[in-house]
Short mmCIF file of C-alpha atoms and ligand atoms in Angstrom, two decimals:
data_model
loop_
_atom_site.label_atom_id
_atom_site.label_comp_id
_atom_site.label_asym_id
_atom_site.label_seq_id
_atom_site.Cartn_x
_atom_site.Cartn_y
_atom_site.Cartn_z
CA UNK A 219 34.84 47.15 40.35
CA UNK A 220 31.68 49.64 41.11
CA UNK A 221 30.88 50.87 44.15
CA UNK A 222 34.36 52.51 46.20
CA UNK A 223 32.63 55.71 45.69
CA UNK A 224 29.01 54.95 47.69
CA UNK A 225 28.58 57.84 49.91
CA UNK A 226 31.27 60.73 47.57
CA UNK A 227 29.82 63.65 47.04
CA UNK A 228 32.58 65.07 45.14
CA UNK A 229 33.36 68.24 43.17
CA UNK A 230 34.96 67.75 39.83
CA UNK A 231 36.76 70.37 38.46
CA UNK A 232 37.71 70.35 34.75
CA UNK A 233 35.49 67.59 34.10
CA UNK A 234 34.35 68.99 30.37
CA UNK A 235 37.55 67.43 29.09
CA UNK A 236 40.36 64.65 28.73
CA UNK A 237 41.15 63.95 32.66
CA UNK A 238 38.73 65.89 34.08
CA UNK A 239 36.45 64.05 32.48
CA UNK A 240 37.60 60.50 32.32
CA UNK A 241 37.52 60.86 36.44
CA UNK A 242 34.19 62.40 36.73
CA UNK A 243 33.02 60.01 34.70
CA UNK A 244 35.51 57.01 36.92
CA UNK A 245 33.44 58.21 39.75
CA UNK A 246 29.69 58.09 38.95
CA UNK A 247 30.60 54.38 38.22
CA UNK A 248 31.95 53.61 41.24
CA UNK A 249 28.51 55.28 43.30
CA UNK A 250 30.03 59.06 43.34
CA UNK A 251 27.18 62.04 43.15
CA UNK A 252 29.18 64.50 41.32
CA UNK A 253 29.44 68.40 40.24
CA UNK A 254 30.98 68.38 37.23
CA UNK A 255 32.86 72.11 37.48
CA UNK A 256 34.35 73.50 33.93
CA UNK A 257 34.36 76.98 31.98
CA UNK A 258 33.32 75.00 28.66
CA UNK A 259 29.96 74.69 29.04
CA UNK A 260 29.23 72.07 25.99
CA UNK A 261 32.26 69.94 27.05
CA UNK A 262 30.17 69.84 30.17
CA UNK A 263 26.35 69.25 28.11
CA UNK A 264 28.16 65.67 26.42
CA UNK A 265 29.20 64.77 29.45
CA UNK A 266 26.14 65.68 31.13
CA UNK A 267 24.76 63.41 27.65
CA UNK A 268 27.30 60.74 27.87
CA UNK A 269 26.60 60.59 31.66
CA UNK A 270 22.78 60.03 30.75
CA UNK A 271 23.10 57.09 28.40
CA UNK A 272 24.86 55.49 31.33
CA UNK A 273 21.82 55.50 33.30
CA UNK A 274 24.05 58.37 35.52
CA UNK A 275 21.66 60.57 34.97
CA UNK A 276 20.40 61.13 38.79
CA UNK A 277 24.09 61.48 40.27
CA UNK A 278 25.08 64.67 38.31
CA UNK A 279 24.99 68.30 37.66
CA UNK A 280 26.70 70.65 35.87
CA UNK A 281 27.91 74.21 36.42
CA UNK A 282 29.90 77.01 35.15
CA UNK A 283 32.76 78.02 36.52
CA UNK A 284 36.30 79.42 35.51
CA UNK A 285 38.16 78.62 38.91
CA UNK A 286 40.15 81.82 38.95
CA UNK A 287 36.85 83.15 40.36
CA UNK A 288 36.83 81.93 44.10
CA UNK A 289 32.92 83.40 43.73
CA UNK A 290 32.75 80.95 40.53
CA UNK A 291 33.98 78.24 43.32
CA UNK A 292 31.47 79.26 46.22
CA UNK A 293 28.73 78.38 43.45
CA UNK A 294 29.95 74.94 42.52
CA UNK A 295 30.62 73.93 46.29
CA UNK A 296 27.07 75.49 47.37
CA UNK A 297 25.16 74.52 44.20
CA UNK A 298 27.10 70.51 45.31
CA UNK A 299 25.17 70.85 48.98
CA UNK A 300 22.52 71.95 47.78
CA UNK A 301 22.12 69.24 45.24
CA UNK A 302 23.63 66.72 47.80
CA UNK A 303 23.17 67.75 50.79
CA UNK A 304 26.57 67.64 51.90
CA UNK A 305 30.33 67.57 50.10
CA UNK A 306 33.66 64.96 50.94
CA UNK A 307 35.36 64.80 47.34
CA UNK A 308 37.07 66.94 45.66
CA UNK A 309 38.72 66.52 42.57
CA UNK A 310 40.44 69.06 40.59
CA UNK A 311 41.85 69.02 37.16
CA UNK A 312 41.89 72.35 35.46
CA UNK A 313 44.27 73.55 33.95
CA UNK A 314 46.17 75.22 31.01
CA UNK A 315 49.55 74.72 28.67
CA UNK A 316 51.97 77.84 28.44
CA UNK A 317 52.96 76.86 24.93
CA UNK A 318 56.73 75.88 26.63
CA UNK A 319 57.45 79.42 27.19
CA UNK A 320 61.41 79.17 28.11
CA UNK A 321 62.20 81.82 30.59
CA UNK A 322 64.05 84.36 28.27
CA UNK A 323 61.17 84.69 26.11
CA UNK A 324 58.67 84.98 29.07
CA UNK A 325 55.79 87.13 27.96
CA UNK A 326 53.56 88.25 31.40
CA UNK A 327 50.66 87.84 30.39
CA UNK A 328 51.76 83.65 29.66
CA UNK A 329 53.19 84.28 33.40
CA UNK A 330 50.51 85.61 34.82
CA UNK A 331 47.85 83.58 33.29
CA UNK A 332 49.80 80.24 34.29
CA UNK A 333 49.86 81.32 38.25
CA UNK A 334 46.06 82.38 37.63
CA UNK A 335 44.36 79.22 36.93
CA UNK A 336 46.72 76.15 37.52
CA UNK A 337 48.19 78.42 40.80
CA UNK A 338 45.46 80.71 41.80
CA UNK A 339 42.88 78.63 40.48
CA UNK A 340 43.98 75.45 42.78
CA UNK A 341 44.14 78.02 45.53
CA UNK A 342 40.29 79.55 45.27
CA UNK A 343 38.80 75.84 44.32
CA UNK A 344 40.26 74.47 47.71
CA UNK A 345 39.92 76.86 49.78
CA UNK A 346 35.94 77.03 48.68
CA UNK A 347 35.73 73.25 49.29
CA UNK A 348 37.88 74.05 52.88
CA UNK A 349 35.05 76.96 54.17
CA UNK A 350 32.42 74.27 53.53
CA UNK A 351 34.49 70.97 54.90
CA UNK A 352 35.52 72.81 58.21
CA UNK A 353 32.53 74.09 60.34
CA UNK A 354 30.07 71.17 59.27
CA UNK A 355 33.25 69.23 59.75
CA UNK A 356 33.77 67.15 56.87
CA UNK A 357 36.19 64.07 56.92
CA UNK A 358 37.02 64.61 52.99
CA UNK A 359 39.15 63.62 50.57
CA UNK A 360 40.83 66.34 47.60
CA UNK A 361 43.03 65.29 45.22
CA UNK A 362 44.79 67.95 42.95
CA UNK A 363 46.06 67.50 39.88
CA UNK A 364 49.31 69.12 39.11
CA UNK A 365 51.93 67.30 36.78
CA UNK A 366 55.24 65.57 36.79
CA UNK A 367 56.62 68.77 35.38
CA UNK A 368 56.34 70.53 38.78
CA UNK A 369 59.51 67.52 39.68
CA UNK A 370 61.16 67.58 36.22
CA UNK A 371 60.50 70.87 34.61
CA UNK A 372 61.84 69.03 31.53
CA UNK A 373 59.04 68.41 30.74
CA UNK A 374 57.14 71.35 30.61
CA UNK A 375 57.69 75.30 29.83
CA UNK A 376 58.94 77.25 32.38
CA UNK A 377 55.53 79.40 33.99
CA UNK A 378 53.81 75.72 33.58
CA UNK A 379 56.21 74.20 35.67
CA UNK A 380 56.17 77.06 38.25
CA UNK A 381 52.51 76.71 38.81
CA UNK A 382 52.45 73.00 39.45
CA UNK A 383 55.38 73.84 41.35
CA UNK A 384 53.87 75.98 43.34
CA UNK A 385 50.24 73.75 43.42
CA UNK A 386 52.41 70.72 45.08
CA UNK A 387 53.39 73.40 48.14
CA UNK A 388 49.75 74.46 48.58
CA UNK A 389 48.74 70.81 48.95
CA UNK A 390 50.87 70.12 50.74
CA UNK A 391 49.74 73.33 53.28
CA UNK A 392 46.47 72.28 52.70
CA UNK A 393 47.53 68.58 54.07
CA UNK A 394 49.85 70.24 56.70
CA UNK A 395 46.57 72.19 57.83
CA UNK A 396 43.53 69.99 57.82
CA UNK A 397 44.72 66.16 57.84
CA UNK A 398 44.19 66.55 62.27
CA UNK A 399 40.62 67.41 61.01
CA UNK A 400 40.41 63.92 58.67
CA UNK A 401 40.86 66.44 55.20
CA UNK A 402 43.49 64.91 53.28
CA UNK A 403 45.24 66.03 50.04
CA UNK A 404 47.31 65.12 47.50
CA UNK A 405 48.85 65.32 45.03
CA UNK A 406 48.89 63.09 41.38
CA UNK A 407 51.35 64.25 38.74
CA UNK A 408 50.95 63.03 35.00
CA UNK A 409 53.34 62.94 32.72
CA UNK A 410 51.92 63.90 28.80
CA UNK A 411 48.14 62.23 29.00
CA UNK A 412 46.61 62.72 25.17
CA UNK A 413 44.06 65.44 26.40
CA UNK A 414 43.25 68.78 24.97
CA UNK A 415 45.15 70.45 26.80
CA UNK A 416 47.61 69.52 23.25
CA UNK A 417 45.46 71.34 20.83
CA UNK A 418 47.25 74.62 19.81
CA UNK A 419 50.29 74.23 21.53
CA UNK A 420 53.46 74.69 18.90
CA UNK A 421 54.53 70.93 19.15
CA UNK A 422 57.17 68.52 16.91
CA UNK A 423 54.59 66.96 14.93
CA UNK A 424 56.18 63.36 15.29
CA UNK A 425 55.02 64.02 18.73
CA UNK A 426 57.87 65.00 20.62
CA UNK A 427 56.51 66.25 24.27
CA UNK A 428 60.15 66.68 26.59
CA UNK A 429 60.91 70.63 26.19
CA UNK A 430 60.78 70.88 22.54
CA UNK A 431 61.98 74.42 23.33
CA UNK A 432 65.10 73.50 24.44
CA UNK A 433 65.61 71.02 21.73
CA UNK A 434 65.64 68.53 24.52
CA UNK A 435 63.46 66.67 22.49
CA UNK A 436 62.88 62.57 23.40
CA UNK A 437 60.29 60.79 20.99
CA UNK A 438 57.63 59.16 22.53
CA UNK A 439 59.30 55.75 21.26
CA UNK A 440 62.52 56.41 23.40
CA UNK A 441 59.99 56.08 27.06
CA UNK A 442 60.11 53.65 28.18
CA UNK A 443 56.53 52.82 27.20
CA UNK A 444 57.43 54.17 24.48
CA UNK A 445 53.73 55.49 24.47
CA UNK A 446 52.02 58.26 26.17
CA UNK A 447 49.22 58.05 28.58
CA UNK A 448 45.13 57.85 27.52
CA UNK A 449 43.01 59.62 30.50
CA UNK A 450 41.57 56.87 31.29
CA UNK A 451 44.97 55.68 32.77
CA UNK A 452 44.52 58.30 35.63
CA UNK A 453 41.83 57.84 36.42
CA UNK A 454 41.58 55.06 39.05
CA UNK A 455 43.90 57.26 41.00
CA UNK A 456 41.78 59.42 41.05
CA UNK A 457 39.12 57.18 42.65
CA UNK A 458 41.70 55.93 45.17
CA UNK A 459 42.66 58.95 46.10
CA UNK A 460 38.91 59.98 46.59
CA UNK A 461 37.24 56.67 48.18
CA UNK A 462 38.54 55.37 51.74
CA UNK A 463 40.33 53.56 50.48
CA UNK A 464 43.39 56.13 50.34
CA UNK A 465 42.23 56.45 54.55
CA UNK A 466 45.86 56.88 55.53
CA UNK A 467 46.79 58.81 52.02
CA UNK A 468 48.37 62.56 52.99
CA UNK A 469 50.64 65.14 51.44
CA UNK A 470 50.91 62.94 49.06
CA UNK A 471 52.80 63.60 45.45
CA UNK A 472 52.15 61.22 43.19
CA UNK A 473 53.88 60.37 39.61
CA UNK A 474 52.07 58.50 37.63
CA UNK A 475 53.91 58.83 33.82
CA UNK A 476 55.31 55.83 32.73
CA UNK A 477 58.46 56.46 33.34
CA UNK A 478 58.99 59.29 31.38
CA UNK A 479 61.48 60.86 34.21
CA UNK A 480 63.25 58.00 33.64
CA UNK A 481 65.17 59.78 30.52
N1 LIG B 15 47.78 65.90 29.46
C1 LIG B 15 48.96 65.92 29.94
O1 LIG B 15 49.88 65.57 29.11
C2 LIG B 15 48.83 67.10 31.47
C3 LIG B 15 50.12 65.99 32.15
C4 LIG B 15 50.57 66.73 33.81
C5 LIG B 15 49.42 67.02 34.01
N2 LIG B 15 48.43 67.96 33.70
C6 LIG B 15 47.32 68.35 34.35
O2 LIG B 15 45.61 67.81 34.35
C7 LIG B 15 44.74 68.85 34.39
C8 LIG B 15 43.96 67.99 33.41
O3 LIG B 15 43.81 68.48 32.08
P1 LIG B 15 43.88 68.01 30.90
O4 LIG B 15 45.16 67.26 30.27
O5 LIG B 15 43.24 67.03 30.88
O6 LIG B 15 43.92 68.66 29.35
P2 LIG B 15 42.14 69.12 28.65
O7 LIG B 15 42.45 70.22 28.06
O8 LIG B 15 41.43 68.21 27.94
O9 LIG B 15 40.97 69.72 30.11
C9 LIG B 15 41.22 70.57 30.82
C10 LIG B 15 39.72 70.81 31.34
O10 LIG B 15 40.43 71.96 32.32
C11 LIG B 15 39.16 73.52 32.09
N3 LIG B 15 39.62 74.58 32.19
C12 LIG B 15 41.05 75.63 31.35
N4 LIG B 15 41.16 76.63 32.34
C13 LIG B 15 39.72 76.69 33.25
C14 LIG B 15 39.88 77.38 33.87
N5 LIG B 15 40.05 79.11 34.04
N6 LIG B 15 37.98 77.43 34.76
C15 LIG B 15 37.40 76.86 34.36
N7 LIG B 15 38.40 75.11 34.16
C16 LIG B 15 39.16 75.15 33.12
C17 LIG B 15 38.99 73.26 30.41
O11 LIG B 15 37.93 73.82 30.21
C18 LIG B 15 39.34 71.90 30.08
O12 LIG B 15 37.73 71.01 30.03
C19 LIG B 15 45.48 70.18 34.03
O13 LIG B 15 45.74 70.75 35.55
C20 LIG B 15 47.16 69.57 33.26
O14 LIG B 15 47.85 70.54 34.05
C21 LIG B 15 47.90 67.13 32.36
#
């Protein structure tokens, strides 16, 4: 496939790694121009190099952006408009894991950081985007990666689950408020995906990812597809939702988890 996103100009958050990186490259392959935004500058440089080697040097620029800062989010949108003359797709992927903390063990710092990055960060980048889309009458698509933890608490720690459920609710408000202006907003809720988010998180080394902390453990081998996903298996859904192919999709919460929620 190619050119499914011709004319699309996207800000991709969390683009330095994992699903955000896979989506950034997929958007480029489908003809979009992108601003890759992340606070991991080394990862952004690696992405830019990869994009350059693939022949997309003119279609990518990067910006150091911490989504917990509304000024950084405004700057990412401003760079997009300055560089490409418009902006019409948000792919929001920046996020962090929470070490699977139980409610009873919750540390204030973990709760506050989860809400700051995974919920307030989503609001910040959405607001920055809408501040451009609305006055400029841009028909746009906003694609938020949340998590299947938002609907299945067994697949995330308490703070992560709550923040991601909040992000899904935020998505619904954006979809409800702005659909009338041709601005769509949808959530992708992945199950476990092989990315850097798991690095440093205490976890059964055998690969358990279903609520290790409560003892509700399931090894990948017991899941319906018997494995985790790879980022490239999530990116096509982000292409669909970012492109005009999904023109009647608004306020959807799409679970893409290989059936792990069946367990
Ligand atoms: N990997 C999974 O199993 C899984 C499952 C469901 C949902 N998710 C969600 O998918 C999204 C992408 O995560 P991933 O799995 O690709 O992990 P990842 O760690 O590989 O990528 C996350 C990216 O977000 C960036 N980031 C983190 N905090 C940021 C901040 N404050 N400002 C800007 N950038 C920031 C990181 O630098 C990194 O590049 C996250 O929202 C995550 O919660 C992941």
